[in-house]
mmCIF file of C-alpha atoms in Angstrom:
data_model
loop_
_atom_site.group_PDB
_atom_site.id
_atom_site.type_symbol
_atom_site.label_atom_id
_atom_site.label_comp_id
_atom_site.label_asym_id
_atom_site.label_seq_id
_atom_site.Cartn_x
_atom_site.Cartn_y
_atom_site.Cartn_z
ATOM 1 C CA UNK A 1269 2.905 26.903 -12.619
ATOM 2 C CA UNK A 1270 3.252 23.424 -13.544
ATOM 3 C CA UNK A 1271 5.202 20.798 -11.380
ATOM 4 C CA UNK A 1272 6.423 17.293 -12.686
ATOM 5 C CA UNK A 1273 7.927 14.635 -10.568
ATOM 6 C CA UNK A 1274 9.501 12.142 -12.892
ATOM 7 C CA UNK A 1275 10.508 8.607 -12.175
ATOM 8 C CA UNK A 1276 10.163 8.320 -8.637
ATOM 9 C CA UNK A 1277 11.125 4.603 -7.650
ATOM 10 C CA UNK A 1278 10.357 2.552 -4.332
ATOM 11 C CA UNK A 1279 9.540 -0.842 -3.655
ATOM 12 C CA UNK A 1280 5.724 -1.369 -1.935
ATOM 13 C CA UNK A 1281 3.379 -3.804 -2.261
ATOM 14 C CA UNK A 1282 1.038 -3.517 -4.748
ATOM 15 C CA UNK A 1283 -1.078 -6.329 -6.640
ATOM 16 C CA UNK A 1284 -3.081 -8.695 -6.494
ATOM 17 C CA UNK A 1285 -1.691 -12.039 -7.462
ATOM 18 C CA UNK A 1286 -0.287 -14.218 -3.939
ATOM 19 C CA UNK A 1287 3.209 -13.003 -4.767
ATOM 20 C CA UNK A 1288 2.401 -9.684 -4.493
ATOM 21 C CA UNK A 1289 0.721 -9.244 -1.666
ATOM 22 C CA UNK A 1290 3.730 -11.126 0.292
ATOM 23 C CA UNK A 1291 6.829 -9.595 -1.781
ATOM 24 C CA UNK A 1292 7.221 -5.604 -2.240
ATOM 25 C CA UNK A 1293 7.926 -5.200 -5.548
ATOM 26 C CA UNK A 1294 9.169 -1.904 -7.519
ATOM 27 C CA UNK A 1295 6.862 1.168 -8.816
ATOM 28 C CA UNK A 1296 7.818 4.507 -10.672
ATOM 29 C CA UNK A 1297 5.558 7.019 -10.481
ATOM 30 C CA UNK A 1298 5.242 10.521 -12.626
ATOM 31 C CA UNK A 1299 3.095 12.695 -11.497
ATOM 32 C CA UNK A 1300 2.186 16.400 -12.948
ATOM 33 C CA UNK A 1301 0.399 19.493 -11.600
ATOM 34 C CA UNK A 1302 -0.917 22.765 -12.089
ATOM 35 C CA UNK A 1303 -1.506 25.274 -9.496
ATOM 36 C CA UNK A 1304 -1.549 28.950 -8.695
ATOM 37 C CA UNK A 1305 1.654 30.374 -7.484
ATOM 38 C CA UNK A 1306 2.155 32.924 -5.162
ATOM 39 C CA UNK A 1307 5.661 34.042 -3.369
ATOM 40 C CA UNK A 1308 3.335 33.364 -0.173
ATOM 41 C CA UNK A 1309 2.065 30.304 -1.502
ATOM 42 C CA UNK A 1310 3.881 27.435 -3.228
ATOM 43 C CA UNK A 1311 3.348 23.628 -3.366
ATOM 44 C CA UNK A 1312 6.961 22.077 -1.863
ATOM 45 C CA UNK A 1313 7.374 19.065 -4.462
ATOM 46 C CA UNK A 1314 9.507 17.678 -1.799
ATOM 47 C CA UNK A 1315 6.770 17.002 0.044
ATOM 48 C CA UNK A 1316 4.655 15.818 -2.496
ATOM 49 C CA UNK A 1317 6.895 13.121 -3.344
ATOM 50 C CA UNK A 1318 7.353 11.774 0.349
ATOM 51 C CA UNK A 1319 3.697 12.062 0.641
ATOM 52 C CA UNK A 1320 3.305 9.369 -2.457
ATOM 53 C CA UNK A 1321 5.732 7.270 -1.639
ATOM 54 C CA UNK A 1322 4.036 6.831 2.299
ATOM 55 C CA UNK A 1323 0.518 6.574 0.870
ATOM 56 C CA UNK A 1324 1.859 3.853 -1.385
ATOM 57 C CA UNK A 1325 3.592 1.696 0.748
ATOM 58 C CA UNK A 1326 0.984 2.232 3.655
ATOM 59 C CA UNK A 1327 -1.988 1.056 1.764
ATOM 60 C CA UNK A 1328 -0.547 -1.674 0.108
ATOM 61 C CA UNK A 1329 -2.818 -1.251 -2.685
ATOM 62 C CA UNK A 1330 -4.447 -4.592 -4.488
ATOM 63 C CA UNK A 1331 -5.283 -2.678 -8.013
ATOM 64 C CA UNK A 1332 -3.058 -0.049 -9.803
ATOM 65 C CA UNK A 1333 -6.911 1.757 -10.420
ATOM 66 C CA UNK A 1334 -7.148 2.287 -6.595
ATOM 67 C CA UNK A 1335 -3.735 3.592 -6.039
ATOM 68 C CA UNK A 1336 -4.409 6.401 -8.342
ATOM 69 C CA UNK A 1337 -7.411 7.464 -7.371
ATOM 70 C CA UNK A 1338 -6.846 7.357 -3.715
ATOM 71 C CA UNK A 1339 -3.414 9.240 -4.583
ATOM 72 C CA UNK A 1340 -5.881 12.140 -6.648
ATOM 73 C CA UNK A 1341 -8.180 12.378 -4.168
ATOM 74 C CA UNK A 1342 -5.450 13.157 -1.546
ATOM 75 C CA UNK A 1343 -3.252 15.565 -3.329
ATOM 76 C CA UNK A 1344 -6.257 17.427 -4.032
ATOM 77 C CA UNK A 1345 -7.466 17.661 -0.845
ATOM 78 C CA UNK A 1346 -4.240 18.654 0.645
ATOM 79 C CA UNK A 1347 -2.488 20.687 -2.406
ATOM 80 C CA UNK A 1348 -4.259 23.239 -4.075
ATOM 81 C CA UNK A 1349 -3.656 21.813 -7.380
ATOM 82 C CA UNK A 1350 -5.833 22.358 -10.463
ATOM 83 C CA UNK A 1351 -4.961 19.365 -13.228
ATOM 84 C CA UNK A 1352 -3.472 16.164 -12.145
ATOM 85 C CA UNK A 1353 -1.981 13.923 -14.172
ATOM 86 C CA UNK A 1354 -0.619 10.659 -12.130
ATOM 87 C CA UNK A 1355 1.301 7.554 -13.849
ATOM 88 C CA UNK A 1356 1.913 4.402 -11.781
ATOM 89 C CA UNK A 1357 4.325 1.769 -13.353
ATOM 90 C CA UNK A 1358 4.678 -1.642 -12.749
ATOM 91 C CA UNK A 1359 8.534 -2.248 -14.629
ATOM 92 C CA UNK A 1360 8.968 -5.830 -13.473
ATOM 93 C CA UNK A 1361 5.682 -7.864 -13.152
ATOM 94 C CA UNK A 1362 6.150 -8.800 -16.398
ATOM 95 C CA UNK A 1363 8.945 -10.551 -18.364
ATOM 96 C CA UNK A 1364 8.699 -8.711 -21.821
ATOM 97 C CA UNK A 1365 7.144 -5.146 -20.562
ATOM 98 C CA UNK A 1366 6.309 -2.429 -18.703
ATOM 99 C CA UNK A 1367 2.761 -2.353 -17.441
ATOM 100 C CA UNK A 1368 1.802 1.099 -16.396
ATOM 101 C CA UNK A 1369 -2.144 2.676 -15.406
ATOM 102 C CA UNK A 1370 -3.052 6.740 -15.936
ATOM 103 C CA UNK A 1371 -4.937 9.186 -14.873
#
């Protein structure tokens, strides 16, 4: 099976410049995954999605880079989930773009 969570928005912050580290600012994140299902045995995307959005704002992360591979390293230690694909956007940092990192 393969699970995408698409556009999931909160405010945490993230950054490195002075402004960020005082000001939450707004993230989207898409994340996809592959895993084995079983009627016993399913990932509950629910979760998965409350369990990005607490890492996030708990961590207050200073690089985009470390977000996403703290975020891997957890959902693959908790999930059973074979290929992980994680986006992390940045919509409003800049005045003319979207700024996003992938893994």
């Amino acid at each position: 099976m393969k699970v995408k969570i698409e556009d999931l928005t909160f405010n945490c912050i993230i950054g490195i410049l002075p402004f960020e580290r005082k000001n939450e600012q707004r993230v989207i994140i898409n994340c996809s995954f592959s895993y084995n299902f079983t009627n016993s045995k399913f990932i509950d995307y629910s979760k998965v999605a409350s369990d990005i959005e607490k890492l996030m704002k708990k961590n207050k992360f200073k690089l985009i880079e470390d977000a996403l591979l703290n975020l891997k390293k957890y959902l693959k230690d908790k999930y059973c989930i074979k290929k992980l694909n994680i986006t992390i956007q940045k919509p409003d940092i800049l005045p003319n773009c979207k700024v996003s990192v992938s893994l």
